[in-house]
PDB file of C-alpha atoms in Angstrom:
ATOM      1  CA  UNK E 697     -32.803 -19.404 -24.505  1.00  0.00           C
ATOM      2  CA  UNK E 698     -30.784 -16.456 -25.790  1.00  0.00           C
ATOM      3  CA  UNK E 699     -27.348 -15.755 -24.418  1.00  0.00           C
ATOM      4  CA  UNK E 700     -27.163 -12.915 -21.884  1.00  0.00           C
ATOM      5  CA  UNK E 701     -25.999  -9.621 -23.295  1.00  0.00           C
ATOM      6  CA  UNK E 702     -22.642  -8.112 -22.362  1.00  0.00           C
ATOM      7  CA  UNK E 703     -22.701  -6.086 -19.146  1.00  0.00           C
ATOM      8  CA  UNK E 704     -22.945  -2.325 -19.602  1.00  0.00           C
ATOM      9  CA  UNK E 705     -19.955  -0.171 -18.764  1.00  0.00           C
ATOM     10  CA  UNK E 706     -20.109   1.532 -15.386  1.00  0.00           C
ATOM     11  CA  UNK E 707     -21.396   5.112 -15.507  1.00  0.00           C
ATOM     12  CA  UNK E 708     -18.914   7.965 -15.437  1.00  0.00           C
ATOM     13  CA  UNK E 709     -18.327   9.108 -11.864  1.00  0.00           C
ATOM     14  CA  UNK E 710     -18.841  12.619 -10.601  1.00  0.00           C
ATOM     15  CA  UNK E 711     -15.682  14.478  -9.669  1.00  0.00           C
ATOM     16  CA  UNK E 712     -15.262  15.474  -6.024  1.00  0.00           C
ATOM     17  CA  UNK E 713     -16.130  19.084  -5.399  1.00  0.00           C
ATOM     18  CA  UNK E 714     -13.437  19.819  -2.794  1.00  0.00           C
ATOM     19  CA  UNK E 715     -10.168  20.934  -4.380  1.00  0.00           C
ATOM     20  CA  UNK E 716      -6.907  19.677  -2.918  1.00  0.00           C
ATOM     21  CA  UNK E 717      -5.201  22.267  -0.700  1.00  0.00           C
ATOM     22  CA  UNK E 718      -2.243  24.168  -2.095  1.00  0.00           C
ATOM     23  CA  UNK E 719       1.064  22.365  -1.655  1.00  0.00           C
ATOM     24  CA  UNK E 720      -0.596  18.983  -1.690  1.00  0.00           C
ATOM     25  CA  UNK E 721       0.629  17.876  -5.089  1.00  0.00           C
ATOM     26  CA  UNK E 722       4.033  16.460  -5.950  1.00  0.00           C
ATOM     27  CA  UNK E 723       6.453  19.348  -6.355  1.00  0.00           C
ATOM     28  CA  UNK E 724       9.805  17.622  -6.923  1.00  0.00           C
ATOM     29  CA  UNK E 725      12.331  18.923  -9.451  1.00  0.00           C
ATOM     30  CA  UNK E 726      12.521  15.519 -11.188  1.00  0.00           C
ATOM     31  CA  UNK E 727       9.651  13.692 -12.934  1.00  0.00           C
ATOM     32  CA  UNK E 728       7.630  11.558 -10.486  1.00  0.00           C
ATOM     33  CA  UNK E 729       8.559   7.913 -10.094  1.00  0.00           C
ATOM     34  CA  UNK E 730       4.878   6.911 -10.097  1.00  0.00           C
ATOM     35  CA  UNK E 731       2.033   8.840 -11.680  1.00  0.00           C
ATOM     36  CA  UNK E 732      -1.593   7.785 -11.210  1.00  0.00           C
ATOM     37  CA  UNK E 733      -4.303   9.521 -13.228  1.00  0.00           C
ATOM     38  CA  UNK E 734      -8.066   9.041 -12.786  1.00  0.00           C
ATOM     39  CA  UNK E 735      -7.693   5.434 -11.594  1.00  0.00           C
ATOM     40  CA  UNK E 736     -10.959   3.505 -11.354  1.00  0.00           C
ATOM     41  CA  UNK E 737     -11.662   0.006 -10.071  1.00  0.00           C
ATOM     42  CA  UNK E 738     -15.328  -0.994 -10.229  1.00  0.00           C
ATOM     43  CA  UNK E 739     -16.718  -4.386  -9.264  1.00  0.00           C
ATOM     44  CA  UNK E 740     -19.965  -5.675 -10.833  1.00  0.00           C
ATOM     45  CA  UNK E 741     -22.955  -6.575  -8.669  1.00  0.00           C
ATOM     46  CA  UNK E 742     -24.746  -9.609 -10.137  1.00  0.00           C
ATOM     47  CA  UNK E 743     -28.185 -10.923  -9.304  1.00  0.00           C
ATOM     48  CA  UNK E 744     -30.899 -13.193 -10.639  1.00  0.00           C
ATOM     49  CA  UNK E 745     -30.762 -16.650 -12.168  1.00  0.00           C
ATOM     50  CA  UNK E 746     -28.563 -15.517 -15.052  1.00  0.00           C
ATOM     51  CA  UNK E 747     -26.336 -13.446 -12.770  1.00  0.00           C
ATOM     52  CA  UNK E 748     -26.804 -10.334 -14.825  1.00  0.00           C
ATOM     53  CA  UNK E 749     -24.962  -7.159 -13.836  1.00  0.00           C
ATOM     54  CA  UNK E 750     -27.425  -4.996 -11.940  1.00  0.00           C
ATOM     55  CA  UNK E 751     -25.017  -2.437 -10.485  1.00  0.00           C
ATOM     56  CA  UNK E 752     -21.432  -1.487  -9.735  1.00  0.00           C
ATOM     57  CA  UNK E 753     -19.391  -1.052  -6.598  1.00  0.00           C
ATOM     58  CA  UNK E 754     -17.075   1.889  -7.193  1.00  0.00           C
ATOM     59  CA  UNK E 755     -14.250   0.792  -4.906  1.00  0.00           C
ATOM     60  CA  UNK E 756     -11.827   3.242  -6.536  1.00  0.00           C
ATOM     61  CA  UNK E 757     -13.492   6.080  -8.371  1.00  0.00           C
ATOM     62  CA  UNK E 758     -11.141   8.527 -10.051  1.00  0.00           C
ATOM     63  CA  UNK E 759      -7.987   8.585  -7.889  1.00  0.00           C
ATOM     64  CA  UNK E 760      -5.001  10.670  -9.005  1.00  0.00           C
ATOM     65  CA  UNK E 761      -1.635  11.325  -7.373  1.00  0.00           C
ATOM     66  CA  UNK E 762       2.113  11.437  -8.043  1.00  0.00           C
ATOM     67  CA  UNK E 763       4.918   9.917  -5.994  1.00  0.00           C
ATOM     68  CA  UNK E 764       8.531  11.053  -6.149  1.00  0.00           C
ATOM     69  CA  UNK E 765      11.725   9.053  -5.745  1.00  0.00           C
ATOM     70  CA  UNK E 766      12.495   8.352  -2.095  1.00  0.00           C
ATOM     71  CA  UNK E 767       9.153   9.815  -0.989  1.00  0.00           C
ATOM     72  CA  UNK E 768       6.480   8.369   1.287  1.00  0.00           C
ATOM     73  CA  UNK E 769       2.873   9.251   0.485  1.00  0.00           C
ATOM     74  CA  UNK E 770       0.336   8.311   3.129  1.00  0.00           C
ATOM     75  CA  UNK E 771      -3.065   7.104   1.939  1.00  0.00           C
ATOM     76  CA  UNK E 772      -5.434   7.294   4.888  1.00  0.00           C
ATOM     77  CA  UNK E 773      -9.137   6.623   5.392  1.00  0.00           C
ATOM     78  CA  UNK E 774     -11.574   4.402   7.206  1.00  0.00           C
ATOM     79  CA  UNK E 775     -11.902   0.675   6.500  1.00  0.00           C
ATOM     80  CA  UNK E 776     -13.722   0.011   3.234  1.00  0.00           C
ATOM     81  CA  UNK E 777     -12.890   3.330   1.578  1.00  0.00           C
ATOM     82  CA  UNK E 778     -10.818   1.664  -1.176  1.00  0.00           C
ATOM     83  CA  UNK E 779      -7.231   2.162   0.067  1.00  0.00           C
ATOM     84  CA  UNK E 780      -6.119  -1.449  -0.326  1.00  0.00           C
ATOM     85  CA  UNK E 781      -7.832  -1.693  -3.721  1.00  0.00           C
ATOM     86  CA  UNK E 782      -5.783   1.300  -4.903  1.00  0.00           C
ATOM     87  CA  UNK E 783      -2.539  -0.384  -3.857  1.00  0.00           C
ATOM     88  CA  UNK E 784      -3.374  -3.700  -5.471  1.00  0.00           C
ATOM     89  CA  UNK E 785      -4.666  -2.080  -8.663  1.00  0.00           C
ATOM     90  CA  UNK E 786      -1.388  -0.178  -9.058  1.00  0.00           C
ATOM     91  CA  UNK E 787       0.438  -3.513  -9.152  1.00  0.00           C
ATOM     92  CA  UNK E 788      -2.179  -5.146 -11.431  1.00  0.00           C
ATOM     93  CA  UNK E 789      -3.111  -7.630  -8.732  1.00  0.00           C
ATOM     94  CA  UNK E 790      -6.653  -6.376  -9.379  1.00  0.00           C
ATOM     95  CA  UNK E 791      -7.708  -5.284 -12.890  1.00  0.00           C
ATOM     96  CA  UNK E 792      -8.447  -1.594 -13.317  1.00  0.00           C
ATOM     97  CA  UNK E 793     -11.663  -0.324 -14.864  1.00  0.00           C
ATOM     98  CA  UNK E 794     -10.065   2.861 -16.154  1.00  0.00           C
ATOM     99  CA  UNK E 795      -7.310   5.402 -15.720  1.00  0.00           C
ATOM    100  CA  UNK E 796      -3.551   5.228 -16.161  1.00  0.00           C
ATOM    101  CA  UNK E 797      -0.611   4.213 -13.967  1.00  0.00           C
ATOM    102  CA  UNK E 798       2.829   5.265 -15.169  1.00  0.00           C
ATOM    103  CA  UNK E 799       6.018   4.029 -13.523  1.00  0.00           C
ATOM    104  CA  UNK E 800       9.252   5.644 -14.736  1.00  0.00           C
ATOM    105  CA  UNK E 801       7.495   6.507 -17.982  1.00  0.00           C
ATOM    106  CA  UNK E 802       6.202   2.946 -18.521  1.00  0.00           C
ATOM    107  CA  UNK E 803       2.463   2.323 -18.773  1.00  0.00           C
ATOM    108  CA  UNK E 804       1.737  -0.300 -16.109  1.00  0.00           C
ATOM    109  CA  UNK E 805      -1.842  -0.945 -17.231  1.00  0.00           C
ATOM    110  CA  UNK E 806      -0.744  -1.869 -20.778  1.00  0.00           C
ATOM    111  CA  UNK E 807       2.334  -3.879 -19.786  1.00  0.00           C
ATOM    112  CA  UNK E 808       2.258  -7.597 -20.607  1.00  0.00           C
ATOM    113  CA  UNK E 809       4.619 -10.568 -20.480  1.00  0.00           C
ATOM    114  CA  UNK E 810       8.305  -9.725 -20.106  1.00  0.00           C
ATOM    115  CA  UNK E 811       7.608  -6.018 -19.672  1.00  0.00           C
ATOM    116  CA  UNK E 812       5.250  -6.681 -16.746  1.00  0.00           C
ATOM    117  CA  UNK E 813       7.718  -9.129 -15.213  1.00  0.00           C
ATOM    118  CA  UNK E 814      10.388  -6.421 -15.327  1.00  0.00           C
ATOM    119  CA  UNK E 815       8.020  -3.963 -13.692  1.00  0.00           C
ATOM    120  CA  UNK E 816       7.320  -6.412 -10.871  1.00  0.00           C
ATOM    121  CA  UNK E 817      10.997  -6.293  -9.945  1.00  0.00           C
ATOM    122  CA  UNK E 818      10.658  -2.573  -9.283  1.00  0.00           C
ATOM    123  CA  UNK E 819       7.184  -2.616  -7.673  1.00  0.00           C
ATOM    124  CA  UNK E 820       6.533  -4.744  -4.596  1.00  0.00           C
ATOM    125  CA  UNK E 821       3.986  -4.968  -1.770  1.00  0.00           C
ATOM    126  CA  UNK E 822       4.019  -5.653   1.966  1.00  0.00           C
ATOM    127  CA  UNK E 823       0.678  -7.169   2.957  1.00  0.00           C
ATOM    128  CA  UNK E 824      -1.424  -6.309   5.975  1.00  0.00           C
ATOM    129  CA  UNK E 825      -1.675  -9.833   7.391  1.00  0.00           C
ATOM    130  CA  UNK E 826       1.823 -11.264   7.869  1.00  0.00           C
ATOM    131  CA  UNK E 827       0.440 -14.744   8.654  1.00  0.00           C
ATOM    132  CA  UNK E 828      -1.863 -14.960   5.639  1.00  0.00           C
ATOM    133  CA  UNK E 829       0.768 -13.672   3.195  1.00  0.00           C
ATOM    134  CA  UNK E 830       3.330 -16.414   3.972  1.00  0.00           C
ATOM    135  CA  UNK E 831       2.857 -19.961   2.688  1.00  0.00           C
ATOM    136  CA  UNK E 832       2.659 -22.158   5.828  1.00  0.00           C
ATOM    137  CA  UNK E 833       4.096 -25.161   3.931  1.00  0.00           C
ATOM    138  CA  UNK E 834       7.276 -23.387   2.820  1.00  0.00           C
ATOM    139  CA  UNK E 835      10.401 -22.758   4.849  1.00  0.00           C
ATOM    140  CA  UNK E 836      11.461 -19.133   5.219  1.00  0.00           C
ATOM    141  CA  UNK E 837      14.445 -19.717   2.915  1.00  0.00           C
ATOM    142  CA  UNK E 838      12.066 -20.711   0.108  1.00  0.00           C
ATOM    143  CA  UNK E 839       9.641 -17.849   0.810  1.00  0.00           C
ATOM    144  CA  UNK E 840      12.288 -15.129   0.717  1.00  0.00           C
ATOM    145  CA  UNK E 841      14.311 -16.773  -2.064  1.00  0.00           C
ATOM    146  CA  UNK E 842      11.386 -17.517  -4.391  1.00  0.00           C
ATOM    147  CA  UNK E 843      11.373 -14.061  -6.102  1.00  0.00           C
ATOM    148  CA  UNK E 844      15.082 -14.415  -6.840  1.00  0.00           C
ATOM    149  CA  UNK E 845      14.510 -17.792  -8.475  1.00  0.00           C
ATOM    150  CA  UNK E 846      11.421 -16.722 -10.447  1.00  0.00           C
ATOM    151  CA  UNK E 847      13.253 -13.740 -11.918  1.00  0.00           C
ATOM    152  CA  UNK E 848      16.407 -15.759 -12.599  1.00  0.00           C
ATOM    153  CA  UNK E 849      18.619 -13.497 -10.508  1.00  0.00           C
ATOM    154  CA  UNK E 850      20.313 -16.311  -8.581  1.00  0.00           C
ATOM    155  CA  UNK E 851      20.890 -19.864  -9.831  1.00  0.00           C
ATOM    156  CA  UNK E 852      23.575 -21.103  -7.462  1.00  0.00           C
ATOM    157  CA  UNK E 853      22.093 -22.630  -4.286  1.00  0.00           C
ATOM    158  CA  UNK E 854      24.897 -21.395  -2.038  1.00  0.00           C
ATOM    159  CA  UNK E 855      24.613 -17.841  -3.316  1.00  0.00           C
ATOM    160  CA  UNK E 856      20.841 -18.001  -2.915  1.00  0.00           C
ATOM    161  CA  UNK E 857      21.148 -19.175   0.681  1.00  0.00           C
ATOM    162  CA  UNK E 858      23.679 -16.457   1.476  1.00  0.00           C
ATOM    163  CA  UNK E 859      21.506 -13.742  -0.043  1.00  0.00           C
ATOM    164  CA  UNK E 860      18.412 -14.940   1.840  1.00  0.00           C
ATOM    165  CA  UNK E 861      20.293 -14.917   5.134  1.00  0.00           C
ATOM    166  CA  UNK E 862      21.614 -11.420   4.461  1.00  0.00           C
ATOM    167  CA  UNK E 863      18.085 -10.178   3.774  1.00  0.00           C
ATOM    168  CA  UNK E 864      16.767 -11.737   6.972  1.00  0.00           C
ATOM    169  CA  UNK E 865      19.557 -10.264   9.075  1.00  0.00           C
ATOM    170  CA  UNK E 866      19.033  -6.829   7.503  1.00  0.00           C
ATOM    171  CA  UNK E 867      15.386  -7.008   8.529  1.00  0.00           C
ATOM    172  CA  UNK E 868      16.207  -7.920  12.126  1.00  0.00           C
ATOM    173  CA  UNK E 869      15.869 -11.699  11.942  1.00  0.00           C
ATOM    174  CA  UNK E 870      18.550 -14.319  12.722  1.00  0.00           C
ATOM    175  CA  UNK E 871      20.083 -16.144   9.760  1.00  0.00           C
ATOM    176  CA  UNK E 872      18.952 -19.452  11.282  1.00  0.00           C
ATOM    177  CA  UNK E 873      15.326 -18.404  10.709  1.00  0.00           C
ATOM    178  CA  UNK E 874      15.751 -19.537   7.095  1.00  0.00           C
ATOM    179  CA  UNK E 875      15.258 -23.179   8.106  1.00  0.00           C
ATOM    180  CA  UNK E 876      12.027 -22.639  10.015  1.00  0.00           C
ATOM    181  CA  UNK E 877       8.333 -22.294   9.089  1.00  0.00           C
ATOM    182  CA  UNK E 878       6.097 -19.195   9.409  1.00  0.00           C
ATOM    183  CA  UNK E 879       4.024 -20.601  12.306  1.00  0.00           C
ATOM    184  CA  UNK E 880       7.154 -20.687  14.482  1.00  0.00           C
ATOM    185  CA  UNK E 881       7.353 -16.879  14.556  1.00  0.00           C
ATOM    186  CA  UNK E 882       5.401 -14.049  16.149  1.00  0.00           C
ATOM    187  CA  UNK E 883       3.372 -11.542  14.133  1.00  0.00           C
ATOM    188  CA  UNK E 884       6.141  -8.946  14.184  1.00  0.00           C
ATOM    189  CA  UNK E 885       8.732 -11.506  13.091  1.00  0.00           C
ATOM    190  CA  UNK E 886       6.492 -12.700  10.253  1.00  0.00           C
ATOM    191  CA  UNK E 887       6.104  -9.118   9.074  1.00  0.00           C
ATOM    192  CA  UNK E 888       9.894  -8.754   9.037  1.00  0.00           C
ATOM    193  CA  UNK E 889      10.028 -11.855   6.845  1.00  0.00           C
ATOM    194  CA  UNK E 890       7.454 -10.297   4.522  1.00  0.00           C
ATOM    195  CA  UNK E 891       9.586  -7.151   4.308  1.00  0.00           C
ATOM    196  CA  UNK E 892      12.665  -9.250   3.511  1.00  0.00           C
ATOM    197  CA  UNK E 893      10.754 -10.940   0.685  1.00  0.00           C
ATOM    198  CA  UNK E 894       9.678  -7.559  -0.718  1.00  0.00           C
ATOM    199  CA  UNK E 895      13.291  -6.349  -0.621  1.00  0.00           C
ATOM    200  CA  UNK E 896      14.699  -9.429  -2.361  1.00  0.00           C
ATOM    201  CA  UNK E 897      14.373  -7.968  -5.872  1.00  0.00           C
ATOM    202  CA  UNK E 898      15.762  -4.563  -4.830  1.00  0.00           C
ATOM    203  CA  UNK E 899      12.587  -2.669  -5.808  1.00  0.00           C
ATOM    204  CA  UNK E 900      12.251   1.082  -6.179  1.00  0.00           C
ATOM    205  CA  UNK E 901       8.627   1.293  -5.012  1.00  0.00           C
ATOM    206  CA  UNK E 902       6.768  -0.619  -2.291  1.00  0.00           C
ATOM    207  CA  UNK E 903       3.079  -0.546  -1.416  1.00  0.00           C
ATOM    208  CA  UNK E 904       2.880  -0.821   2.379  1.00  0.00           C
ATOM    209  CA  UNK E 905      -0.671  -2.079   2.889  1.00  0.00           C
ATOM    210  CA  UNK E 906      -1.344  -1.386   6.579  1.00  0.00           C
ATOM    211  CA  UNK E 907       1.858  -3.228   7.564  1.00  0.00           C
ATOM    212  CA  UNK E 908       1.442  -2.474  11.282  1.00  0.00           C
ATOM    213  CA  UNK E 909      -2.307  -2.734  11.866  1.00  0.00           C
ATOM    214  CA  UNK E 910      -2.193  -6.401  12.996  1.00  0.00           C
ATOM    215  CA  UNK E 911       0.674  -5.815  15.453  1.00  0.00           C
ATOM    216  CA  UNK E 912       1.017  -4.666  19.057  1.00  0.00           C
ATOM    217  CA  UNK E 913       1.848  -0.998  19.572  1.00  0.00           C
ATOM    218  CA  UNK E 914       5.425  -1.683  20.696  1.00  0.00           C
ATOM    219  CA  UNK E 915       6.031  -3.900  17.652  1.00  0.00           C
ATOM    220  CA  UNK E 916       4.448  -1.295  15.373  1.00  0.00           C
ATOM    221  CA  UNK E 917       7.182   1.182  16.321  1.00  0.00           C
ATOM    222  CA  UNK E 918       9.893  -1.359  15.505  1.00  0.00           C
ATOM    223  CA  UNK E 919       8.433  -2.103  12.061  1.00  0.00           C
ATOM    224  CA  UNK E 920       8.002   1.602  11.279  1.00  0.00           C
ATOM    225  CA  UNK E 921      11.609   2.294  12.276  1.00  0.00           C
ATOM    226  CA  UNK E 922      12.765  -0.622  10.106  1.00  0.00           C
ATOM    227  CA  UNK E 923      10.865   0.692   7.076  1.00  0.00           C
ATOM    228  CA  UNK E 924      12.293   4.184   7.645  1.00  0.00           C
ATOM    229  CA  UNK E 925      15.855   2.834   7.864  1.00  0.00           C
ATOM    230  CA  UNK E 926      15.405   0.742   4.710  1.00  0.00           C
ATOM    231  CA  UNK E 927      14.051   3.747   2.830  1.00  0.00           C
ATOM    232  CA  UNK E 928      17.101   5.820   3.737  1.00  0.00           C
ATOM    233  CA  UNK E 929      19.480   2.976   2.872  1.00  0.00           C
ATOM    234  CA  UNK E 930      17.979   1.934  -0.476  1.00  0.00           C
ATOM    235  CA  UNK E 931      16.195   5.112  -1.594  1.00  0.00           C
ATOM    236  CA  UNK E 932      12.792   3.424  -1.600  1.00  0.00           C
ATOM    237  CA  UNK E 933       9.478   5.095  -2.377  1.00  0.00           C
ATOM    238  CA  UNK E 934       6.469   4.062  -0.307  1.00  0.00           C
ATOM    239  CA  UNK E 935       2.725   4.290  -0.731  1.00  0.00           C
ATOM    240  CA  UNK E 936       1.871   3.845   2.954  1.00  0.00           C
ATOM    241  CA  UNK E 937      -1.744   2.750   3.403  1.00  0.00           C
ATOM    242  CA  UNK E 938      -3.315   3.024   6.847  1.00  0.00           C
ATOM    243  CA  UNK E 939      -6.457   3.981   8.742  1.00  0.00           C
ATOM    244  CA  UNK E 940      -4.346   5.168  11.709  1.00  0.00           C
ATOM    245  CA  UNK E 941      -3.609   8.898  11.521  1.00  0.00           C
ATOM    246  CA  UNK E 942      -1.039   8.613  14.317  1.00  0.00           C
ATOM    247  CA  UNK E 943       1.032   6.173  12.248  1.00  0.00           C
ATOM    248  CA  UNK E 944       0.575   8.189   9.054  1.00  0.00           C
ATOM    249  CA  UNK E 945       1.754  11.448  10.614  1.00  0.00           C
ATOM    250  CA  UNK E 946       4.878   9.738  11.941  1.00  0.00           C
ATOM    251  CA  UNK E 947       5.862   8.126   8.629  1.00  0.00           C
ATOM    252  CA  UNK E 948       4.659  10.396   5.814  1.00  0.00           C
ATOM    253  CA  UNK E 949       5.573  13.883   4.651  1.00  0.00           C
ATOM    254  CA  UNK E 950       2.580  14.054   2.309  1.00  0.00           C
ATOM    255  CA  UNK E 951      -0.904  12.712   3.006  1.00  0.00           C
ATOM    256  CA  UNK E 952      -3.891  11.866   0.797  1.00  0.00           C
ATOM    257  CA  UNK E 953      -7.234  11.366   2.544  1.00  0.00           C
ATOM    258  CA  UNK E 954      -9.595   8.878   0.915  1.00  0.00           C
ATOM    259  CA  UNK E 955     -13.355   8.544   1.339  1.00  0.00           C
ATOM    260  CA  UNK E 956     -15.742   6.317  -0.633  1.00  0.00           C
ATOM    261  CA  UNK E 957     -13.299   5.605  -3.450  1.00  0.00           C
ATOM    262  CA  UNK E 958     -12.140   9.196  -3.930  1.00  0.00           C
ATOM    263  CA  UNK E 959      -9.284  11.292  -2.600  1.00  0.00           C
ATOM    264  CA  UNK E 960     -11.046  14.199  -0.923  1.00  0.00           C
ATOM    265  CA  UNK E 961      -7.978  16.063   0.322  1.00  0.00           C
ATOM    266  CA  UNK E 962      -4.245  16.039  -0.365  1.00  0.00           C
ATOM    267  CA  UNK E 963      -1.587  18.064   1.367  1.00  0.00           C
ATOM    268  CA  UNK E 964       1.684  18.173   3.194  1.00  0.00           C
ATOM    269  CA  UNK E 965       1.719  16.584   6.641  1.00  0.00           C
ATOM    270  CA  UNK E 966       1.615  19.982   8.358  1.00  0.00           C
ATOM    271  CA  UNK E 967      -1.236  21.228   6.172  1.00  0.00           C
ATOM    272  CA  UNK E 968      -3.373  18.166   6.817  1.00  0.00           C
ATOM    273  CA  UNK E 969      -2.701  17.954  10.550  1.00  0.00           C
ATOM    274  CA  UNK E 970      -2.864  21.658  11.401  1.00  0.00           C
ATOM    275  CA  UNK E 971      -5.328  23.006   8.858  1.00  0.00           C
ATOM    276  CA  UNK E 972      -7.562  20.254   7.424  1.00  0.00           C
ATOM    277  CA  UNK E 973     -10.037  21.575   4.885  1.00  0.00           C
ATOM    278  CA  UNK E 974     -12.437  18.677   4.416  1.00  0.00           C
ATOM    279  CA  UNK E 975     -14.794  17.772   7.244  1.00  0.00           C
ATOM    280  CA  UNK E 976     -14.008  14.070   6.814  1.00  0.00           C
ATOM    281  CA  UNK E 977     -10.323  14.817   7.461  1.00  0.00           C
ATOM    282  CA  UNK E 978     -11.305  16.843  10.521  1.00  0.00           C
ATOM    283  CA  UNK E 979     -13.353  13.874  11.748  1.00  0.00           C
ATOM    284  CA  UNK E 980     -10.417  11.475  11.313  1.00  0.00           C
ATOM    285  CA  UNK E 981      -8.079  13.759  13.226  1.00  0.00           C
ATOM    286  CA  UNK E 982     -10.547  14.277  16.043  1.00  0.00           C
ATOM    287  CA  UNK E 983     -10.714  10.495  16.538  1.00  0.00           C
ATOM    288  CA  UNK E 984      -6.965  10.229  17.311  1.00  0.00           C
ATOM    289  CA  UNK E 985      -6.648   9.505  21.067  1.00  0.00           C
ATOM    290  CA  UNK E 986      -5.334  12.341  23.229  1.00  0.00           C
ATOM    291  CA  UNK E 987      -2.470  11.154  25.490  1.00  0.00           C
ATOM    292  CA  UNK E 988      -3.032  13.944  28.036  1.00  0.00           C
ATOM    293  CA  UNK E 989      -6.154  13.060  30.097  1.00  0.00           C
ATOM    294  CA  UNK E 990      -6.508  16.695  31.180  1.00  0.00           C
ATOM    295  CA  UNK E 991      -7.129  17.812  27.639  1.00  0.00           C
ATOM    296  CA  UNK E 992     -10.597  17.289  26.216  1.00  0.00           C
ATOM    297  CA  UNK E 993     -10.730  16.935  22.434  1.00  0.00           C
ATOM    298  CA  UNK E 994     -13.900  17.916  20.639  1.00  0.00           C
ATOM    299  CA  UNK E 995     -15.085  15.172  18.299  1.00  0.00           C
ATOM    300  CA  UNK E 996     -16.037  16.154  14.763  1.00  0.00           C
ATOM    301  CA  UNK E 997     -18.792  13.920  13.395  1.00  0.00           C
ATOM    302  CA  UNK E 998     -18.865  13.438   9.626  1.00  0.00           C
ATOM    303  CA  UNK E 999     -22.101  11.898   8.412  1.00  0.00           C
ATOM    304  CA  UNK E1000     -21.229  11.611   4.744  1.00  0.00           C
ATOM    305  CA  UNK E1001     -23.196  13.188   1.971  1.00  0.00           C
ATOM    306  CA  UNK E1002     -21.793  15.550  -0.638  1.00  0.00           C
ATOM    307  CA  UNK E1003     -18.027  15.641  -0.914  1.00  0.00           C
TER     308      UNK E1003
END
């Protein structure tokens, strides 16, 4: 039996036909902190006895954007459109198929070894599921302190303990939480712990992967306010991923709308909310609940097709 041949490369994708509205691109006076160009993440579909590649899932299919220092860019779209895959590919948690990611002039996709370890100090992530992202067998002190140990930033146990407690308190948790386990806390408290862990290395950029979607509405507001305060205090840059337009419009000054692996529209918050150009964006906005029962909002139905 002959060995199976190497899988073919995925075909080149078609570019979206809808141009981004004016004012949607990064317009800062300084070079962008993060620059993403034509990012692609394709997953092979295998079938048959030999598990040959018979197709490709284009989870991310030519995404480009820039992010400035201290800026929050909202990446919004329905579940399954590729938002989370974008965030994880930026951090090399998922291998990219193509494209470039540049952070402060450093090529993230080509970084290896010590260079990649240094980049991880500056680029962190807050996961969607606060319960699933915390090791249930580790105490909170170990969870929050682990990045400091791995990167060799703290070697003294007393200093480590003090720094962990300071991080917890800054994120709205009592210092005594360090001795407890994740299952002893509520969802909102666990998310605060996850934020404290992401802050431990003093990063410059954080991917916020739907950090409020698993929380009650009242707790969502608390977490959003915490992230806003931390951004002002530490000058953080956020890629804020969400399917909730109400959350996005509250947090982000610039919004990118994603559909089927592509960004179909980018603009300032006012441009996107008041004058959306793409019908998919119009459909997302029409689905936001109207708090005034006397007002009837007309739903815009987007059935897919050509972009």
